[in-house]
Coordinates of C-alpha atoms and ligand atoms in Angstrom, one line a residue:
M1 CA -41.5 -104.0 -70.8
Q2 CA -45.1 -103.5 -70.8
Q3 CA -46.9 -104.7 -68.4
V4 CA -50.5 -107.2 -68.8
Y5 CA -52.3 -109.4 -67.3
N6 CA -52.6 -113.2 -68.1
F7 CA -55.8 -114.5 -67.6
A8 CA -55.0 -117.9 -69.0
A9 CA -56.3 -121.3 -68.1
G10 CA -53.1 -123.1 -68.8
P11 CA -50.3 -122.4 -69.8
A12 CA -51.1 -119.9 -67.5
V13 CA -49.2 -117.0 -65.6
L14 CA -46.0 -117.4 -63.4
P15 CA -44.8 -115.5 -60.3
Q16 CA -42.7 -112.8 -61.7
P17 CA -39.9 -113.3 -59.1
V18 CA -38.8 -116.8 -60.1
L19 CA -39.2 -115.5 -63.9
Q20 CA -36.8 -113.2 -63.0
Q21 CA -34.5 -115.2 -61.3
V22 CA -34.4 -118.0 -64.1
K23 CA -33.5 -115.4 -66.2
D24 CA -30.8 -114.5 -64.0
E25 CA -29.2 -118.3 -63.7
F26 CA -29.9 -119.1 -66.9
L27 CA -26.5 -119.2 -68.2
S28 CA -25.0 -120.6 -65.6
Y29 CA -27.1 -122.7 -62.9
H30 CA -24.9 -122.3 -59.1
N31 CA -21.9 -121.0 -61.0
S32 CA -21.7 -124.3 -62.8
G33 CA -20.9 -122.5 -66.4
M34 CA -23.6 -124.6 -67.5
S35 CA -27.2 -124.1 -67.7
I36 CA -29.8 -125.7 -66.1
T37 CA -31.1 -126.9 -69.1
E38 CA -27.9 -128.3 -70.3
I39 CA -27.1 -130.3 -66.4
S40 CA -27.0 -134.2 -66.5
H41 CA -30.1 -135.3 -64.5
R42 CA -27.6 -138.3 -63.7
S43 CA -25.6 -135.0 -61.6
S44 CA -25.5 -134.0 -57.7
L45 CA -26.4 -130.6 -59.0
F46 CA -29.6 -131.9 -60.3
Q47 CA -30.3 -134.6 -57.6
D48 CA -30.6 -131.4 -55.4
I49 CA -32.8 -129.9 -56.7
I50 CA -35.1 -132.6 -57.2
D51 CA -34.9 -133.2 -53.7
D52 CA -35.4 -130.0 -52.9
A53 CA -38.3 -129.4 -54.8
E54 CA -40.3 -132.4 -53.2
K55 CA -39.0 -131.6 -49.8
T56 CA -41.0 -128.1 -50.4
L57 CA -43.9 -129.4 -52.3
R58 CA -44.3 -131.6 -48.7
D59 CA -43.9 -129.1 -46.1
L60 CA -46.3 -127.0 -48.7
M61 CA -49.3 -129.9 -48.6
Q62 CA -48.0 -131.5 -45.7
I63 CA -47.6 -134.6 -47.4
P64 CA -47.0 -137.4 -45.2
D65 CA -44.1 -139.9 -45.4
D66 CA -46.0 -142.7 -46.3
Y67 CA -47.2 -141.0 -49.6
A68 CA -44.5 -141.2 -52.8
V69 CA -43.9 -138.2 -54.5
L70 CA -43.6 -138.5 -58.5
F71 CA -42.3 -135.8 -61.1
V72 CA -43.7 -137.6 -64.7
Q73 CA -44.9 -136.4 -67.6
G74 CA -47.6 -136.9 -70.2
G75 CA -50.1 -134.1 -68.6
G76 CA -53.1 -134.4 -67.0
S77 CA -54.6 -136.5 -69.5
Q78 CA -51.9 -139.3 -69.2
Q79 CA -53.2 -139.8 -65.5
F80 CA -56.5 -140.5 -67.0
T81 CA -54.7 -143.5 -68.2
E82 CA -52.3 -144.4 -65.2
V83 CA -54.8 -144.1 -62.4
P84 CA -57.2 -147.1 -64.1
L85 CA -53.7 -149.0 -65.0
N86 CA -52.3 -149.1 -61.6
L87 CA -55.1 -148.9 -59.2
G88 CA -57.7 -150.5 -61.0
T89 CA -58.5 -154.2 -60.6
D90 CA -62.3 -154.8 -61.5
N91 CA -64.8 -151.6 -60.5
V92 CA -63.7 -148.2 -60.5
A93 CA -65.9 -145.5 -59.8
Y94 CA -66.1 -141.4 -60.9
I95 CA -68.1 -138.4 -60.4
D96 CA -68.9 -136.7 -63.1
T97 CA -68.6 -132.8 -62.9
G98 CA -67.8 -131.9 -66.8
N99 CA -65.3 -132.0 -69.1
W100 CA -62.0 -133.3 -67.9
S101 CA -64.2 -135.9 -65.4
K102 CA -65.8 -137.2 -68.3
K103 CA -62.2 -137.3 -70.1
A104 CA -61.0 -139.4 -67.0
I105 CA -64.0 -141.5 -67.2
A106 CA -63.5 -141.8 -71.0
E107 CA -60.3 -143.5 -70.7
A108 CA -60.7 -145.6 -67.9
Q109 CA -63.7 -147.2 -70.1
K110 CA -60.7 -148.1 -72.7
F111 CA -60.3 -151.2 -70.0
P112 CA -61.9 -154.4 -70.6
S113 CA -62.0 -156.0 -67.2
L114 CA -62.6 -152.9 -65.3
K115 CA -66.2 -152.1 -64.9
V116 CA -66.7 -148.1 -65.0
T117 CA -69.4 -146.7 -62.4
T118 CA -70.3 -142.9 -62.8
L119 CA -71.5 -142.0 -59.2
A120 CA -73.2 -139.1 -59.5
S121 CA -72.5 -136.5 -62.2
S122 CA -73.7 -132.4 -62.6
E123 CA -74.8 -132.7 -66.0
A124 CA -78.5 -132.0 -65.0
T125 CA -77.7 -128.5 -63.8
H126 CA -75.2 -128.0 -67.3
N127 CA -72.2 -128.5 -64.7
T128 CA -73.0 -125.0 -62.8
T129 CA -72.7 -127.6 -59.2
I130 CA -71.1 -130.3 -57.5
P131 CA -73.5 -133.1 -57.4
S132 CA -74.0 -134.9 -54.3
V133 CA -73.6 -138.5 -54.2
P134 CA -75.6 -140.9 -52.6
P135 CA -74.0 -143.4 -49.7
V136 CA -71.2 -145.1 -51.0
S137 CA -71.2 -148.6 -49.3
A138 CA -69.6 -150.8 -52.8
N139 CA -66.0 -151.7 -52.6
Y140 CA -64.6 -150.2 -55.7
D141 CA -60.8 -149.9 -56.3
Y142 CA -61.2 -146.0 -55.7
V143 CA -63.6 -142.8 -56.6
H144 CA -62.2 -140.3 -58.7
I145 CA -63.4 -136.3 -58.5
T146 CA -62.1 -133.5 -60.2
T147 CA -61.7 -131.3 -57.5
N148 CA -61.5 -127.8 -59.5
N149 CA -63.3 -127.8 -63.0
T150 CA -60.8 -125.6 -65.2
I151 CA -63.5 -125.2 -68.3
E152 CA -67.0 -125.2 -65.9
G153 CA -65.8 -122.8 -62.6
T154 CA -66.5 -125.0 -60.4
T155 CA -64.5 -126.5 -57.2
Y156 CA -65.2 -129.4 -54.7
F157 CA -64.9 -127.0 -50.9
D158 CA -66.3 -130.2 -49.1
L159 CA -64.9 -133.8 -50.3
P160 CA -67.3 -136.2 -51.2
N161 CA -68.1 -138.9 -48.2
V162 CA -66.7 -142.1 -49.7
G163 CA -66.6 -144.5 -47.3
E164 CA -63.7 -147.2 -47.0
N165 CA -62.8 -146.3 -50.7
V166 CA -59.8 -145.0 -51.5
L167 CA -60.6 -140.8 -53.2
V168 CA -58.6 -140.1 -56.1
G169 CA -58.0 -136.2 -57.1
D170 CA -57.2 -134.7 -60.6
M171 CA -56.1 -131.7 -59.0
S172 CA -54.4 -130.0 -62.2
S173 CA -56.5 -126.4 -61.9
N174 CA -56.2 -126.1 -57.7
I175 CA -53.0 -127.9 -56.4
L176 CA -51.6 -125.7 -53.9
A177 CA -54.4 -122.7 -54.5
Q178 CA -56.7 -123.5 -51.6
R179 CA -55.8 -126.4 -48.6
Y180 CA -56.6 -129.9 -48.9
N181 CA -56.1 -132.5 -46.7
V182 CA -54.0 -134.8 -48.2
Q183 CA -54.7 -137.8 -46.5
D184 CA -58.1 -137.5 -47.4
F185 CA -57.1 -138.8 -50.8
G186 CA -55.3 -142.0 -51.7
L187 CA -54.0 -140.0 -55.0
I188 CA -53.3 -137.1 -56.4
Y189 CA -52.6 -135.8 -59.7
A190 CA -51.6 -132.4 -61.4
G191 CA -50.5 -131.0 -64.2
A192 CA -47.9 -128.2 -63.9
Q193 CA -48.9 -125.8 -66.4
K194 CA -51.7 -124.3 -64.4
N195 CA -50.3 -123.6 -61.1
I196 CA -46.8 -124.6 -60.5
A197 CA -44.6 -124.4 -63.9
P198 CA -44.2 -124.7 -67.5
A199 CA -46.1 -127.3 -69.6
G200 CA -44.3 -130.7 -69.5
L201 CA -44.1 -131.5 -66.1
T202 CA -47.3 -134.0 -63.8
I203 CA -47.0 -134.5 -60.2
V204 CA -48.4 -137.6 -58.7
I205 CA -48.9 -138.0 -55.0
V206 CA -49.8 -141.5 -54.0
R207 CA -50.2 -143.7 -50.9
R208 CA -47.3 -145.7 -51.1
D209 CA -49.3 -149.2 -50.2
L210 CA -51.3 -148.6 -53.1
I211 CA -48.7 -148.9 -55.4
G212 CA -45.8 -151.7 -56.8
K213 CA -48.5 -154.2 -56.8
K214 CA -48.8 -155.0 -60.3
K215 CA -46.6 -156.5 -62.0
G216 CA -45.8 -156.3 -65.8
L217 CA -46.9 -152.5 -66.4
P218 CA -45.7 -150.3 -69.2
A219 CA -42.2 -149.0 -67.5
M220 CA -43.6 -144.9 -68.4
L221 CA -47.1 -145.6 -66.6
D222 CA -45.4 -147.6 -63.7
Y223 CA -46.0 -145.6 -60.2
G224 CA -44.3 -148.4 -58.5
L225 CA -41.3 -148.1 -60.9
Q226 CA -41.3 -144.3 -61.0
S227 CA -41.2 -144.5 -57.4
A228 CA -38.0 -146.8 -56.7
K229 CA -36.0 -144.7 -58.6
G230 CA -36.9 -142.0 -57.3
S231 CA -38.7 -140.4 -60.5
L232 CA -35.3 -140.9 -62.1
Y233 CA -36.1 -144.2 -64.3
N234 CA -35.6 -141.6 -67.8
T235 CA -34.7 -138.1 -68.5
P236 CA -37.2 -136.1 -66.3
P237 CA -38.1 -132.8 -67.6
V238 CA -35.5 -130.8 -65.7
F239 CA -36.0 -127.7 -66.2
N240 CA -39.6 -127.7 -65.0
I241 CA -38.4 -129.4 -62.2
Y242 CA -36.4 -127.0 -61.3
M243 CA -38.6 -124.1 -61.9
A244 CA -41.9 -125.6 -60.1
G245 CA -39.1 -126.0 -57.1
L246 CA -38.4 -122.4 -57.4
V247 CA -42.6 -121.5 -57.7
F248 CA -42.6 -123.8 -54.2
H249 CA -40.2 -121.4 -52.8
W250 CA -42.3 -118.5 -53.9
L251 CA -45.3 -119.6 -52.1
E252 CA -43.8 -120.8 -48.9
D253 CA -42.1 -116.7 -48.9
C254 CA -46.2 -116.0 -49.9
G255 CA -47.0 -117.6 -46.1
G256 CA -47.6 -121.1 -48.0
V257 CA -50.9 -122.5 -48.9
D258 CA -53.3 -121.3 -46.0
E259 CA -51.8 -117.5 -46.6
M260 CA -52.4 -118.2 -50.4
E261 CA -55.7 -119.7 -50.3
K262 CA -56.8 -116.6 -48.1
V263 CA -55.5 -114.0 -51.2
N264 CA -57.1 -116.4 -53.6
R265 CA -60.5 -116.0 -51.9
A266 CA -60.3 -112.5 -51.6
K267 CA -59.5 -112.6 -55.5
A268 CA -62.0 -114.4 -56.3
K269 CA -64.5 -112.2 -54.1
I270 CA -63.7 -109.2 -56.1
L271 CA -64.7 -110.4 -59.0
Y272 CA -67.8 -112.5 -58.3
D273 CA -69.3 -109.4 -56.1
Y274 CA -68.9 -107.7 -59.3
L275 CA -70.6 -110.0 -61.6
D276 CA -73.6 -110.6 -59.1
Q277 CA -74.2 -106.5 -59.3
S278 CA -73.9 -106.5 -62.5
K279 CA -76.7 -105.7 -65.5
L280 CA -74.4 -106.9 -68.4
F281 CA -72.3 -109.5 -67.1
S282 CA -73.5 -112.9 -64.9
A283 CA -71.4 -115.7 -63.2
P284 CA -73.6 -119.4 -64.0
V285 CA -71.9 -121.3 -61.2
K286 CA -73.9 -121.6 -58.4
P287 CA -72.4 -119.9 -55.7
A288 CA -71.9 -122.6 -53.2
F289 CA -68.7 -124.4 -55.8
R290 CA -68.1 -121.2 -57.5
S291 CA -64.3 -121.3 -58.2
L292 CA -61.7 -119.5 -57.0
T293 CA -59.2 -120.5 -59.3
N294 CA -61.3 -120.0 -62.8
V295 CA -64.3 -117.7 -63.2
P296 CA -66.4 -118.1 -66.3
F297 CA -69.1 -115.2 -66.7
V298 CA -71.2 -114.3 -70.0
T299 CA -73.2 -111.5 -71.0
G300 CA -75.1 -113.7 -73.0
N301 CA -74.7 -112.3 -76.0
A302 CA -72.4 -113.8 -78.0
A303 CA -71.2 -110.6 -80.5
M304 CA -71.5 -108.5 -77.1
D305 CA -68.7 -111.6 -75.7
Q306 CA -66.7 -110.4 -78.6
K307 CA -66.7 -107.1 -78.0
F308 CA -65.6 -107.6 -74.8
I309 CA -62.9 -109.3 -75.2
T310 CA -61.5 -107.6 -78.0
A311 CA -61.7 -104.5 -75.8
A312 CA -60.1 -106.3 -72.8
T313 CA -57.0 -107.4 -74.9
E314 CA -56.4 -103.9 -76.1
A315 CA -56.2 -103.3 -72.7
N316 CA -53.3 -105.7 -71.7
L317 CA -56.1 -107.7 -70.0
L318 CA -55.3 -111.2 -71.8
N319 CA -56.7 -114.2 -72.7
L320 CA -60.3 -114.0 -71.1
K321 CA -61.7 -115.6 -74.1
G322 CA -63.7 -118.8 -72.5
H323 CA -63.3 -122.5 -73.7
R324 CA -64.9 -123.0 -76.6
L325 CA -67.4 -125.5 -74.9
V326 CA -69.3 -123.1 -73.0
G327 CA -68.3 -120.1 -74.8
G328 CA -68.0 -116.7 -73.3
M329 CA -65.2 -115.8 -70.9
R330 CA -63.2 -116.8 -68.2
A331 CA -60.8 -115.2 -66.1
S332 CA -58.3 -117.9 -64.7
L333 CA -57.0 -116.4 -61.3
Y334 CA -54.0 -118.7 -60.2
N335 CA -51.8 -118.0 -57.1
A336 CA -49.3 -116.0 -59.8
M337 CA -52.2 -113.6 -60.4
P338 CA -51.3 -110.8 -58.3
I339 CA -54.6 -109.4 -56.9
T340 CA -53.8 -105.8 -59.4
G341 CA -54.8 -108.2 -62.1
V342 CA -58.1 -108.4 -60.4
T343 CA -58.8 -105.2 -59.2
K344 CA -57.5 -103.8 -63.0
L345 CA -59.9 -106.6 -64.4
V346 CA -63.0 -105.3 -62.9
H347 CA -62.5 -101.7 -63.1
F348 CA -62.4 -101.9 -66.9
M349 CA -65.5 -104.0 -66.7
A350 CA -67.4 -101.4 -65.4
E351 CA -66.2 -98.9 -67.4
F352 CA -67.2 -101.7 -70.3
E353 CA -70.4 -101.9 -69.0
Q354 CA -71.0 -98.3 -68.5
G355 CA -70.3 -97.2 -72.3
E356 CA -73.0 -100.3 -73.1
K357 CA -76.1 -98.0 -71.5
Ligands
PLP1 C1 -55.7 -129.1 -67.6 C2 -56.7 -130.1 -67.3 C3 -56.5 -131.5 -67.4 C4 -55.0 -131.1 -68.5 O1 -53.8 -131.7 -68.3 P1 -52.9 -131.5 -69.3 O2 -51.5 -131.4 -69.2 O3 -53.2 -131.0 -71.0 O4 -52.9 -133.5 -70.2 C5 -56.5 -132.3 -66.7 N1 -57.6 -132.3 -65.9 C6 -57.8 -130.5 -65.2 C7 -58.9 -130.5 -64.4 C8 -57.2 -129.6 -65.9 O5 -57.3 -128.2 -65.4

């Protein structure tokens, strides 16, 4: 098999040892004679899988017992609806840091009973920064942030001070890639397909006292019900939860989140250092806010960008095209992207630049 490096933003690269293990045990999970895709979600085989996945995630992220961990479906996008549905009573607040924040805000605005306030926005800097937030005194049901802006390439390294308000984080593209203190949040959610597992699974980590209070919510969207049923109210995405568990163990084997953050910082530094001295390519995001997991870069010339993407693809450096909203290129450097992928990319970019002189 040819060696490629997949820089896609999501679905994204998964750890090779995990894919190998999935392959090895695909036809007969734990000598059951059945594939993981054939076993009942009510079987003890699966109960062990979901319990183990939850326990390993709790260890990795140091999730306290007063938080529930939910394995649900619908992607990050469904959480844009579930958060206001479950936690909103009258006033909710958002910090706008780009496309995914805007989508979250738009969904909250569909609730006629909610007043939606945007506390700060990065729009004035074309989303190349994380805005500072004026003191938040009012009593919001929650303040929502996007911890990593997958499209624009910005990240919160310091969380905003939201006072007594509950902080909600869309962590879809940097969960487990850098350390956050779970207790700083009332709720964290993440679609799995960026850094955890195949598309189709969403992780929700929520303080138990925040859920189960509202009555009459649609069952599938009710955190309280999902928590009470141990994420088994209906058939969960069995295969994805199994793979998530394997990825969590792989991450443990790599030394856990703190060790992975060190590697991710080293990976990102290699690319940003090159970009900052390049005469052809540049990184639009201000240094203090540069994402470890999603690195946009440009030449400033759309035809040159395309020429680069085509050449990189031929060199097995795949999926470097930037999001259609921002153009240019984007290299996603999730946990499963090895450091050699980044050094190969930078080497290739330097050669390309030399050829364009
Ligand atoms: C990808 C992404 C989403 C949307 O995820 P889906 O699972 O496709 O709904 C939401 N927020 C962020 C930050 C993302 O990166």
